[in-house]
PDB file of C-alpha atoms in Angstrom:
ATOM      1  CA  UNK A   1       0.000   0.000   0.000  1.00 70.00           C
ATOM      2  CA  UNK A   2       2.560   2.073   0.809  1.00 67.00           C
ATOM      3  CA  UNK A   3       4.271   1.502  -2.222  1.00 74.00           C
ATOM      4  CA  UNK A   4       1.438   2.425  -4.271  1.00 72.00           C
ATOM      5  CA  UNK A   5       0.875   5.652  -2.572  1.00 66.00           C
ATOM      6  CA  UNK A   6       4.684   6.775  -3.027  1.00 75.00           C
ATOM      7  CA  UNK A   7       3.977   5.914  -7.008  1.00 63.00           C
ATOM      8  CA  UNK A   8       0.830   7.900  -7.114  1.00 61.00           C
ATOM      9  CA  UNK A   9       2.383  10.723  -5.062  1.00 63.00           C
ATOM     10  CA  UNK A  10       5.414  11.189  -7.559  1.00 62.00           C
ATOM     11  CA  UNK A  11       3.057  10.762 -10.560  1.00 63.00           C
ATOM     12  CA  UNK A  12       1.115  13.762  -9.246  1.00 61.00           C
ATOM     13  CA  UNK A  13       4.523  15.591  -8.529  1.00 66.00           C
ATOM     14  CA  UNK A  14       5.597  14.665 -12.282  1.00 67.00           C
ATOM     15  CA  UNK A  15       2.182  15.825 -13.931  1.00 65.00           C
ATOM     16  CA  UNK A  16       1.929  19.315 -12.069  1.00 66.00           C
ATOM     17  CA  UNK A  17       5.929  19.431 -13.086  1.00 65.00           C
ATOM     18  CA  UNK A  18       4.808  18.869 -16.849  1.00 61.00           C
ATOM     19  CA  UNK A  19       2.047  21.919 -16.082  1.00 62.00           C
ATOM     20  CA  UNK A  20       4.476  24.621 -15.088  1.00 57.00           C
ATOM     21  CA  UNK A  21       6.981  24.113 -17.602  1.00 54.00           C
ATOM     22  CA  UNK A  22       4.152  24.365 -21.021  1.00 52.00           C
ATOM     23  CA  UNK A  23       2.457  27.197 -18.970  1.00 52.00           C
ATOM     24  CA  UNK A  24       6.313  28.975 -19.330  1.00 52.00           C
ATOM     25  CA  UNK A  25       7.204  27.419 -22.466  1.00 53.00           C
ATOM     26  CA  UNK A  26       3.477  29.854 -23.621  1.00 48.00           C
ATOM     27  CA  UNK A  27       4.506  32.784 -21.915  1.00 51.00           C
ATOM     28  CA  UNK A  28       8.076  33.041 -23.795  1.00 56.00           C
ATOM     29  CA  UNK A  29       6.880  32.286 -27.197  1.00 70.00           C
ATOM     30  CA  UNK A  30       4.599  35.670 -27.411  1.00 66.00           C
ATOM     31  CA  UNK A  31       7.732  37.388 -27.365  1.00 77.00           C
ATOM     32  CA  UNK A  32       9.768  35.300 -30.134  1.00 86.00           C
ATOM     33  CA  UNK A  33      10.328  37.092 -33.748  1.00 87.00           C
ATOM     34  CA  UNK A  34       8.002  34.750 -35.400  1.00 90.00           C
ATOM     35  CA  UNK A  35       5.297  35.170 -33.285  1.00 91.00           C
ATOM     36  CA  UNK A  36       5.110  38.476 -33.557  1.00 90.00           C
ATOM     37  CA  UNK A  37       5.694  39.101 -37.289  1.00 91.00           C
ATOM     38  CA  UNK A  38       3.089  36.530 -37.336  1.00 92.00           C
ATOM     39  CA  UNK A  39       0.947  38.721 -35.196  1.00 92.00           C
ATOM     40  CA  UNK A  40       1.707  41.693 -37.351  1.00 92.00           C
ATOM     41  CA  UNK A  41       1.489  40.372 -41.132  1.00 92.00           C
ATOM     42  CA  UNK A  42      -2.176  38.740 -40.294  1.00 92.00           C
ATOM     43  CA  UNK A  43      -3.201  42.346 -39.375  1.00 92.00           C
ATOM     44  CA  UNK A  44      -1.092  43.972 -42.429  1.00 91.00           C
ATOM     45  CA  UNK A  45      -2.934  41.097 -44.651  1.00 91.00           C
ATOM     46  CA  UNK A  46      -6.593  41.902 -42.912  1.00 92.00           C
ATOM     47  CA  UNK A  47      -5.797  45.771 -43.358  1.00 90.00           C
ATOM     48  CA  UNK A  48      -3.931  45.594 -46.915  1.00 90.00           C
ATOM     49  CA  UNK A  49      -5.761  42.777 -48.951  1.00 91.00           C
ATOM     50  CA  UNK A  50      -2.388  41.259 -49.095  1.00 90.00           C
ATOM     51  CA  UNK A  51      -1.566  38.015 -51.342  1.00 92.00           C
ATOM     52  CA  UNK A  52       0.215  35.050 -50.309  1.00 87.00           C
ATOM     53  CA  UNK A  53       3.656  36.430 -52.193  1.00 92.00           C
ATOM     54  CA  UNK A  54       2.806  39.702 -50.429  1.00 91.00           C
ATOM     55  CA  UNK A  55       2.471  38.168 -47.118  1.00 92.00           C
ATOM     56  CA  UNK A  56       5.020  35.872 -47.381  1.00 94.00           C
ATOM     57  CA  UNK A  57       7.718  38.623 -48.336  1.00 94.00           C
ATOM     58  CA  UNK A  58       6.001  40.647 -45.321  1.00 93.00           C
ATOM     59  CA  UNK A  59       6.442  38.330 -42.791  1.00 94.00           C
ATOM     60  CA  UNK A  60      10.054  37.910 -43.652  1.00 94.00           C
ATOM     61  CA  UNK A  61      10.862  41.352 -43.484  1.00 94.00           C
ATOM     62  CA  UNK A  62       9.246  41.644 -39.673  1.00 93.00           C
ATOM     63  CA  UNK A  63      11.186  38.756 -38.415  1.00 94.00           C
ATOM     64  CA  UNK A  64      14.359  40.618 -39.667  1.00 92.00           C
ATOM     65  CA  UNK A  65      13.224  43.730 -38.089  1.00 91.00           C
ATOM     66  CA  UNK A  66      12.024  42.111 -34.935  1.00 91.00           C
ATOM     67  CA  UNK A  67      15.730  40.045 -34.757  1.00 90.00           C
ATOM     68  CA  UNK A  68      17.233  43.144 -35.094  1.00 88.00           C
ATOM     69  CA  UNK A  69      15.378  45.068 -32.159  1.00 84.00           C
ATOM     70  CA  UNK A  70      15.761  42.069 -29.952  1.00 86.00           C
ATOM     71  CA  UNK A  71      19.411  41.754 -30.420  1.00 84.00           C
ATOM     72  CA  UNK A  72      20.315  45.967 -30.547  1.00 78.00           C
ATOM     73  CA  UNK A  73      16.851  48.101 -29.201  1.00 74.00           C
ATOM     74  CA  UNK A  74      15.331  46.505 -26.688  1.00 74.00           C
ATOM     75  CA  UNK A  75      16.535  46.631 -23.310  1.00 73.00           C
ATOM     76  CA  UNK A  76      18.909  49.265 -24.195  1.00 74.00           C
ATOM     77  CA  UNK A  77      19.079  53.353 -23.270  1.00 75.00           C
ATOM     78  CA  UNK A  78      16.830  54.401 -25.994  1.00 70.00           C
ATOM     79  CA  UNK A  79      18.279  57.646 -25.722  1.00 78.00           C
ATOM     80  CA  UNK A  80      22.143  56.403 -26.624  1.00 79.00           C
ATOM     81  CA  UNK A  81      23.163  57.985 -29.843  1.00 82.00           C
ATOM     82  CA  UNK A  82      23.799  54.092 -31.098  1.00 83.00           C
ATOM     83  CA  UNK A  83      20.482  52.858 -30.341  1.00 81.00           C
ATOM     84  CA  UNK A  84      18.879  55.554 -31.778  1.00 85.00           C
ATOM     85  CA  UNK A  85      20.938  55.066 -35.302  1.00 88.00           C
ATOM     86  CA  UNK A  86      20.305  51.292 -35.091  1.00 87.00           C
ATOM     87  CA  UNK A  87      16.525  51.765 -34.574  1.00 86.00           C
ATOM     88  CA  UNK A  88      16.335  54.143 -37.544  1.00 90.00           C
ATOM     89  CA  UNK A  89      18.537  51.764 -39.905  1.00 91.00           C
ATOM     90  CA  UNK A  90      16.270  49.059 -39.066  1.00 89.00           C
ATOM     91  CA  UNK A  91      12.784  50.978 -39.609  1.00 91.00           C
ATOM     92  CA  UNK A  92      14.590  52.192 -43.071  1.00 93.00           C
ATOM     93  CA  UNK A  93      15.026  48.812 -44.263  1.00 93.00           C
ATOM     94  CA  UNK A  94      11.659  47.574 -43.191  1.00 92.00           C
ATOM     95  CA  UNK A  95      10.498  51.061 -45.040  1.00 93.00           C
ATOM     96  CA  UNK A  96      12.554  49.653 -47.971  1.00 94.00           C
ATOM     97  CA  UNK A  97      11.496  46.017 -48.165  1.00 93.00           C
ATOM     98  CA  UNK A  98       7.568  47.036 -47.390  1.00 92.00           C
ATOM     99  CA  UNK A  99       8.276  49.584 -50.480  1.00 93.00           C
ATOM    100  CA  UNK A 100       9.415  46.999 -52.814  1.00 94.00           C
ATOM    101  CA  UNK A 101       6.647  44.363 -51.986  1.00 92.00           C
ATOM    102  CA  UNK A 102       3.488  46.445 -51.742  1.00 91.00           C
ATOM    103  CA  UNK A 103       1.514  48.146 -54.017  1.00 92.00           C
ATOM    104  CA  UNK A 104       1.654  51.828 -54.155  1.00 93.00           C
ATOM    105  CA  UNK A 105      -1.566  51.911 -52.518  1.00 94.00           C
ATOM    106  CA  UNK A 106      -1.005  49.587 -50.330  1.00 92.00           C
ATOM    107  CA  UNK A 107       2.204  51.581 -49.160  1.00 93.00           C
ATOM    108  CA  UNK A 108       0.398  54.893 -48.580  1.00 93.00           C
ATOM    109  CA  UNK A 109      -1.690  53.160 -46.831  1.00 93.00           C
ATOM    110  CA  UNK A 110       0.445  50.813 -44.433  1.00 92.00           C
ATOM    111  CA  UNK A 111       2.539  53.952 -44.065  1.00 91.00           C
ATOM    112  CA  UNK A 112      -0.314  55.903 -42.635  1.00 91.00           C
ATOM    113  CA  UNK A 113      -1.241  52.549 -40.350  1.00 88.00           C
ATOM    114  CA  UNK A 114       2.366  52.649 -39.399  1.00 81.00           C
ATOM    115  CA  UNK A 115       2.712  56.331 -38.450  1.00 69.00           C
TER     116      UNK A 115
END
């Protein structure tokens, strides 16, 4: 009997384990790259009338953006002279690739979304 209990009670122990670690694994993903130029080119595709070439081009040019703030913006003095240059080169090439994939009405239009 005993035996059984000690089985049950590290089952138990093991499940609630299993619990805390997907409830963290969720938390973390809302703030990878992916997930957020995911986030973004659904809306961009609602808003725009995007196609799939569109989107696809889209999404690849938030995940660079969003790589780049990650690893040189965030978390950092957003006042710094360095930051500031390295959050401007980044919006200029997401200004850039955005340019090249839209339409021109679709540009105006993001641009005023964007703004």
């Amino acid at each position: 009997m005993k035996n059984r209990l000690t089985v049950f009670a590290f089952a138990a122990t093991m499940f609630m384990g299993v619990q805390t670690s997907s409830a963290q694994q969720l938390s973390q993903d809302k703030s990878r790259p992916e997930v957020i130029a995911k986030t973004e080119t659904a809306n961009l595709t609602e808003t725009l009338g995007l196609n799939g070439d569109q989107g696809r081009a889209v999404f690849r040019a938030l995940v660079a953006k969003e790589v780049g703030y990650q690893k040189n913006v965030d978390g950092k003095d957003a006042k710094d002279a360095s930051v500031v240059a390295e959050k401007k080169k980044l919006d200029d090439q997401l200004k850039e690739s955005m340019k090249k994939t839209l339409t021109a009405d679709q540009y105006a239009k993001w641009l005023k979304t964007n703004n």
